[in-house]
Amino acid sequence: MPVTIIDVARKAGVSPSTVSRVISNNPRISKETADKVRRIMKELGYHPNEIAKSLVSKTTRTLGIILPRPADELFQNLFFSEVIRGIVAHASRSGYDLLMAAGTSGQEEVDAIARLVNGRRVDGIILLYSRRDDPLIAYLAERSFPFVLIGRSEQYPQVLSVDNDNVQAAYDATRHLIAQGHERIGFVSGPPNLIVSKDRMEGYVKALADAGLQADPEWIVEGEFLQESGYRAMSYFMNLPKRPTALVAIDDIVAFGVLRGLSELGFRVPRDLSIVGFNNLSLSELATPPLSSIDIGIYQIGYTASQTLIRAVREESGQLQPIIIPHKLVVRESSLPPADA
Amino acid sequence: MPVTIIDVARKAGVSPSTVSRVISNNPRISKETADKVRRIMKELGYHPNEIAKSLVSKTTRTLGIILPRPADELFQNLFFSEVIRGIVAHASRSGYDLLMAAGTSGQEEVDAIARLVNGRRVDGIILLYSRRDDPLIAYLAERSFPFVLIGRSEQYPQVLSVDNDNVQAAYDATRHLIAQGHERIGFVSGPPNLIVSKDRMEGYVKALADAGLQADPEWIVEGEFLQESGYRAMSYFMNLPKRPTALVAIDDIVAFGVLRGLSELGFRVPRDLSIVGFNNLSLSELATPPLSSIDIGIYQIGYTASQTLIRAVREESGQLQPIIIPHKLVVRESSLPPADA
DNA sequence: GCTGCTTACGCAATCGTTTGCACTCCAACC
DNA sequence: GGTTGGAGTGCAAACGATTGCGTAAGCAGC
């Protein structure tokens, strides 16, 4: 029913090949022919069938992104939308679309990726939330399918990746708290199988050590990237006989949970507890009190990931060194000395 | 290079047709043959080329979504991620993927949609942020391409759509404020070309009228779905000789801007100004004070939109009546009588 | 007038599937 | 023993493009 290249060719009195060459601006077509063909295309409202194109060109101008397991929970965190925002901004500027596929369970994630990769539906893939032993990375690396990792891989260091220096970032956050005079500093971590959890924990421990302080295992708790985790961590910490006076939270959303819990219990921030988070979500400055946070440049990460991947897809041989997006500490009220101090 | 259906056929000693029929579970294939073919497929690591499949089946098991103009700004609002969350949850459960395309300007939006539609890249399209005179709706409706609108259309009422009763929602919000004793109630609206702005405004005006109050045009301002708009609106209102005592904000994010501005100027909420927003973002309860909001069930909207669209794509003849997702008012501190009253 | 080079285009194969139709068996029936 | 009929497969066309190669026309050069 829709108009094909053959319809155009017939009406223009040329062969389909010629039309095809007009579309791809092949210089070997005379100007008159090209003009005529172009006119007919307009007239007929012709648009190339991208699927057919893909079949022969083996290319789709589409990037794929796999939504990590509980796609449901994922978006609760602004991190995700922010990184997608960056990806889409660059990709669309480069003429690429973004295909999102979700797997609901672990195995389904691999299935989802197999669908995209083997089904030739995408030219490259962006991987998120790299786990310490990630089957997706292995899958793609083995097939040498173009992909870029947001985060980093331990088993496959020689892989395109965009990341922060999370060790240093956590170091900076902790150091800042120490500089405020805190000596009892807790850490609310994320899922232990995520590399980012491990890295930030490492920076936290290192900062303490460098300051001659000791990381008390009692002051480290693990959770998810969810408010509830922060809430739980808060109630754990505040019930400790010897409470920390400051907290580093692995994510602002977790910090929000802490704040909510504290206010419910009547504690004041930063007087009773100072806190700094990660990601500097757009709402962090609206929290009560405004939340200090490490800005890791999420948008930039997404943007750069798309850039890197598209370069790789085009075989412009990207650098295999991980790309590190700089972070910066944004100090707000939640980690400053209390006004009445 | 990758293994095709022909490789499988050759190795199994059958024809490609047979392999294809095995894949689609055609009952006319004998069990032995099917088993053998399946074994070989595993052995060879065969995965069907979805592109080739799409070419002949004219179907892609993919839903498209067009990112409205300033894709950059868009995601700042949790509304977007939340609706996508709902879409992806349902779509992936039904075996559909989601393709996001962005246009940066008005014309590019139409181009983007043309690419998806005429390029046969998607089976259906989800449209967001319907404007009062939306070229995309016209484009799709004219081609009778399956699509569902999140929101509603004035020119094309006979179109699949998922929406709230925004008039009623705004009515409820305003009515709640009136019930608290407010008589001077302002409204911070959104872009006037969006239908949602118009609808909520209408409900606001109607609630006032029903209460015997008059909507003073001075107390209505327009803006974007951005914090800055709320901030500006706040400073406008608070400089009025005769200030409103309460505000309805078209979106929580706008309300956040108002809150921020008020706190900077030393005003207290709800004592100096009560406020209720829309969307009940996950962070609304974390605001200072916790923000009253109309919960419009964003996730549910996305979920239902996917459901409706997929049904339409499969020609299960969805209802053409707009589907209305119920809203509910969530009252929090920002619109309650001040504690010291 | 023949050769040889360009220019501008067409032919036909190809990409990896699906599917309508035809065909071959073989058992069952009269 | 010929006819039917169904079960199980294969042939080949089709989906809508791209592209290597071939070729006709035109012109220059000798």
PDB file of C-alpha atoms in Angstrom, chain A residues 119-251:
ATOM      1  CA  GLY A 119      18.148  -9.844  15.724  1.00  0.00           C
ATOM      2  CA  ARG A 120      20.329  -7.076  14.239  1.00  0.00           C
ATOM      3  CA  ARG A 121      18.029  -4.495  15.657  1.00  0.00           C
ATOM      4  CA  VAL A 122      20.702  -2.161  16.943  1.00  0.00           C
ATOM      5  CA  ASP A 123      24.166  -1.082  15.926  1.00  0.00           C
ATOM      6  CA  GLY A 124      25.474  -0.806  19.437  1.00  0.00           C
ATOM      7  CA  ILE A 125      24.466  -1.146  23.027  1.00  0.00           C
ATOM      8  CA  ILE A 126      24.768   0.957  26.130  1.00  0.00           C
ATOM      9  CA  LEU A 127      25.109  -0.954  29.356  1.00  0.00           C
ATOM     10  CA  LEU A 128      24.086   0.450  32.679  1.00  0.00           C
ATOM     11  CA  TYR A 129      24.684  -0.410  36.276  1.00  0.00           C
ATOM     12  CA  SER A 130      27.578  -2.723  35.737  1.00  0.00           C
ATOM     13  CA  ARG A 131      27.690  -5.520  38.222  1.00  0.00           C
ATOM     14  CA  ARG A 132      30.868  -7.074  39.397  1.00  0.00           C
ATOM     15  CA  ASP A 133      30.207 -10.214  37.455  1.00  0.00           C
ATOM     16  CA  ASP A 134      28.037  -9.084  34.641  1.00  0.00           C
ATOM     17  CA  PRO A 135      26.831 -11.693  32.148  1.00  0.00           C
ATOM     18  CA  LEU A 136      25.843  -8.991  29.692  1.00  0.00           C
ATOM     19  CA  ILE A 137      29.343  -7.655  29.437  1.00  0.00           C
ATOM     20  CA  ALA A 138      30.651 -11.132  28.870  1.00  0.00           C
ATOM     21  CA  TYR A 139      28.021 -11.779  26.251  1.00  0.00           C
ATOM     22  CA  LEU A 140      28.829  -8.675  24.259  1.00  0.00           C
ATOM     23  CA  ALA A 141      32.565  -8.847  24.673  1.00  0.00           C
ATOM     24  CA  GLU A 142      32.688 -12.413  23.443  1.00  0.00           C
ATOM     25  CA  ARG A 143      30.797 -11.494  20.318  1.00  0.00           C
ATOM     26  CA  SER A 144      32.770  -8.274  19.978  1.00  0.00           C
ATOM     27  CA  PHE A 145      29.565  -6.402  19.461  1.00  0.00           C
ATOM     28  CA  PRO A 146      29.998  -2.651  19.852  1.00  0.00           C
ATOM     29  CA  PHE A 147      28.992  -1.497  23.279  1.00  0.00           C
ATOM     30  CA  VAL A 148      29.872   1.030  25.886  1.00  0.00           C
ATOM     31  CA  LEU A 149      29.659   0.602  29.561  1.00  0.00           C
ATOM     32  CA  ILE A 150      28.411   3.264  31.892  1.00  0.00           C
ATOM     33  CA  GLY A 151      30.512   2.315  34.828  1.00  0.00           C
ATOM     34  CA  ARG A 152      33.441  -0.024  34.579  1.00  0.00           C
ATOM     35  CA  SER A 153      34.212  -3.698  34.378  1.00  0.00           C
ATOM     36  CA  GLU A 154      36.639  -5.620  36.474  1.00  0.00           C
ATOM     37  CA  GLN A 155      36.999  -8.686  34.297  1.00  0.00           C
ATOM     38  CA  TYR A 156      37.040  -6.761  31.046  1.00  0.00           C
ATOM     39  CA  PRO A 157      39.075  -3.643  31.633  1.00  0.00           C
ATOM     40  CA  GLN A 158      39.717  -3.258  27.918  1.00  0.00           C
ATOM     41  CA  VAL A 159      36.250  -2.182  27.096  1.00  0.00           C
ATOM     42  CA  LEU A 160      34.731   1.123  26.059  1.00  0.00           C
ATOM     43  CA  SER A 161      33.441   2.783  29.153  1.00  0.00           C
ATOM     44  CA  VAL A 162      32.347   6.067  30.611  1.00  0.00           C
ATOM     45  CA  ASP A 163      32.565   6.478  34.317  1.00  0.00           C
ATOM     46  CA  ASN A 164      33.376   8.721  37.213  1.00  0.00           C
ATOM     47  CA  ASP A 165      36.292   8.334  39.456  1.00  0.00           C
ATOM     48  CA  ASN A 166      34.005   7.037  42.137  1.00  0.00           C
ATOM     49  CA  VAL A 167      36.785   6.260  44.533  1.00  0.00           C
ATOM     50  CA  GLN A 168      37.981   9.826  44.407  1.00  0.00           C
ATOM     51  CA  ALA A 169      34.437  11.194  44.544  1.00  0.00           C
ATOM     52  CA  ALA A 170      33.655   9.332  47.736  1.00  0.00           C
ATOM     53  CA  TYR A 171      37.035  10.333  49.033  1.00  0.00           C
ATOM     54  CA  ASP A 172      36.175  13.977  48.436  1.00  0.00           C
ATOM     55  CA  ALA A 173      32.792  13.664  50.083  1.00  0.00           C
ATOM     56  CA  THR A 174      34.235  11.994  53.144  1.00  0.00           C
ATOM     57  CA  ARG A 175      37.151  14.377  53.269  1.00  0.00           C
ATOM     58  CA  HIS A 176      34.728  17.289  53.241  1.00  0.00           C
ATOM     59  CA  LEU A 177      32.916  15.858  56.231  1.00  0.00           C
ATOM     60  CA  ILE A 178      36.190  15.317  58.034  1.00  0.00           C
ATOM     61  CA  ALA A 179      37.143  18.902  57.308  1.00  0.00           C
ATOM     62  CA  GLN A 180      33.940  19.952  59.065  1.00  0.00           C
ATOM     63  CA  GLY A 181      35.308  18.296  62.147  1.00  0.00           C
ATOM     64  CA  HIS A 182      33.476  14.991  61.991  1.00  0.00           C
ATOM     65  CA  GLU A 183      35.231  11.905  63.200  1.00  0.00           C
ATOM     66  CA  ARG A 184      32.366   9.446  63.351  1.00  0.00           C
ATOM     67  CA  ILE A 185      31.217   9.118  59.771  1.00  0.00           C
ATOM     68  CA  GLY A 186      28.903   6.422  58.485  1.00  0.00           C
ATOM     69  CA  PHE A 187      28.381   5.141  54.983  1.00  0.00           C
ATOM     70  CA  VAL A 188      25.120   4.055  53.404  1.00  0.00           C
ATOM     71  CA  SER A 189      26.155   1.853  50.511  1.00  0.00           C
ATOM     72  CA  GLY A 190      24.305   0.313  47.594  1.00  0.00           C
ATOM     73  CA  PRO A 191      23.939  -3.270  46.480  1.00  0.00           C
ATOM     74  CA  PRO A 192      27.281  -4.968  47.121  1.00  0.00           C
ATOM     75  CA  ASN A 193      27.403  -6.548  43.691  1.00  0.00           C
ATOM     76  CA  LEU A 194      27.515  -3.193  41.931  1.00  0.00           C
ATOM     77  CA  ILE A 195      30.947  -1.868  41.196  1.00  0.00           C
ATOM     78  CA  VAL A 196      29.919   1.639  42.048  1.00  0.00           C
ATOM     79  CA  SER A 197      29.128   0.515  45.593  1.00  0.00           C
ATOM     80  CA  LYS A 198      32.503  -1.018  45.951  1.00  0.00           C
ATOM     81  CA  ASP A 199      34.330   1.997  44.532  1.00  0.00           C
ATOM     82  CA  ARG A 200      32.590   4.537  46.682  1.00  0.00           C
ATOM     83  CA  MET A 201      33.087   2.422  49.722  1.00  0.00           C
ATOM     84  CA  GLU A 202      36.766   2.253  48.930  1.00  0.00           C
ATOM     85  CA  GLY A 203      37.061   6.022  48.673  1.00  0.00           C
ATOM     86  CA  TYR A 204      35.214   6.439  51.929  1.00  0.00           C
ATOM     87  CA  VAL A 205      37.505   4.026  53.745  1.00  0.00           C
ATOM     88  CA  LYS A 206      40.589   5.585  52.234  1.00  0.00           C
ATOM     89  CA  ALA A 207      39.608   9.093  53.256  1.00  0.00           C
ATOM     90  CA  LEU A 208      39.078   7.936  56.805  1.00  0.00           C
ATOM     91  CA  ALA A 209      42.388   6.120  56.859  1.00  0.00           C
ATOM     92  CA  ASP A 210      44.265   9.100  55.454  1.00  0.00           C
ATOM     93  CA  ALA A 211      42.832  11.200  58.236  1.00  0.00           C
ATOM     94  CA  GLY A 212      43.945   8.695  60.816  1.00  0.00           C
ATOM     95  CA  LEU A 213      40.393   7.605  61.427  1.00  0.00           C
ATOM     96  CA  GLN A 214      39.192   4.080  61.451  1.00  0.00           C
ATOM     97  CA  ALA A 215      36.305   2.703  59.410  1.00  0.00           C
ATOM     98  CA  ASP A 216      34.105   0.958  61.896  1.00  0.00           C
ATOM     99  CA  PRO A 217      32.208  -1.843  60.109  1.00  0.00           C
ATOM    100  CA  GLU A 218      29.290  -0.963  62.302  1.00  0.00           C
ATOM    101  CA  TRP A 219      29.030   2.287  60.452  1.00  0.00           C
ATOM    102  CA  ILE A 220      28.613   0.794  57.051  1.00  0.00           C
ATOM    103  CA  VAL A 221      25.268  -0.498  55.826  1.00  0.00           C
ATOM    104  CA  GLU A 222      24.197  -1.776  52.454  1.00  0.00           C
ATOM    105  CA  GLY A 223      20.925  -1.107  50.675  1.00  0.00           C
ATOM    106  CA  GLU A 224      19.318  -0.344  47.355  1.00  0.00           C
ATOM    107  CA  PHE A 225      19.115   2.886  45.420  1.00  0.00           C
ATOM    108  CA  LEU A 226      15.834   3.640  47.072  1.00  0.00           C
ATOM    109  CA  GLN A 227      14.455   5.984  49.653  1.00  0.00           C
ATOM    110  CA  GLU A 228      13.428   3.082  51.833  1.00  0.00           C
ATOM    111  CA  SER A 229      17.043   2.002  52.115  1.00  0.00           C
ATOM    112  CA  GLY A 230      17.989   5.397  53.411  1.00  0.00           C
ATOM    113  CA  TYR A 231      15.131   5.327  55.828  1.00  0.00           C
ATOM    114  CA  ARG A 232      16.180   1.973  57.182  1.00  0.00           C
ATOM    115  CA  ALA A 233      19.818   2.963  57.391  1.00  0.00           C
ATOM    116  CA  MET A 234      18.870   6.062  59.306  1.00  0.00           C
ATOM    117  CA  SER A 235      16.893   4.171  61.881  1.00  0.00           C
ATOM    118  CA  TYR A 236      19.748   1.720  62.241  1.00  0.00           C
ATOM    119  CA  PHE A 237      22.318   4.420  62.752  1.00  0.00           C
ATOM    120  CA  MET A 238      20.282   6.501  65.141  1.00  0.00           C
ATOM    121  CA  ASN A 239      19.695   3.516  67.369  1.00  0.00           C
ATOM    122  CA  LEU A 240      23.369   2.770  67.686  1.00  0.00           C
ATOM    123  CA  PRO A 241      24.766   3.371  71.158  1.00  0.00           C
ATOM    124  CA  LYS A 242      27.520   5.404  69.584  1.00  0.00           C
ATOM    125  CA  ARG A 243      25.981   7.247  66.673  1.00  0.00           C
ATOM    126  CA  PRO A 244      27.871   8.681  63.759  1.00  0.00           C
ATOM    127  CA  THR A 245      27.682  12.440  63.464  1.00  0.00           C
ATOM    128  CA  ALA A 246      27.810  12.429  59.710  1.00  0.00           C
ATOM    129  CA  LEU A 247      26.828  10.185  56.819  1.00  0.00           C
ATOM    130  CA  VAL A 248      27.920   9.623  53.268  1.00  0.00           C
ATOM    131  CA  ALA A 249      25.018   8.250  51.222  1.00  0.00           C
ATOM    132  CA  ILE A 250      25.654   6.414  47.973  1.00  0.00           C
ATOM    133  CA  ASP A 251      22.891   8.295  46.195  1.00  0.00           C
TER     134      ASP A 251
END
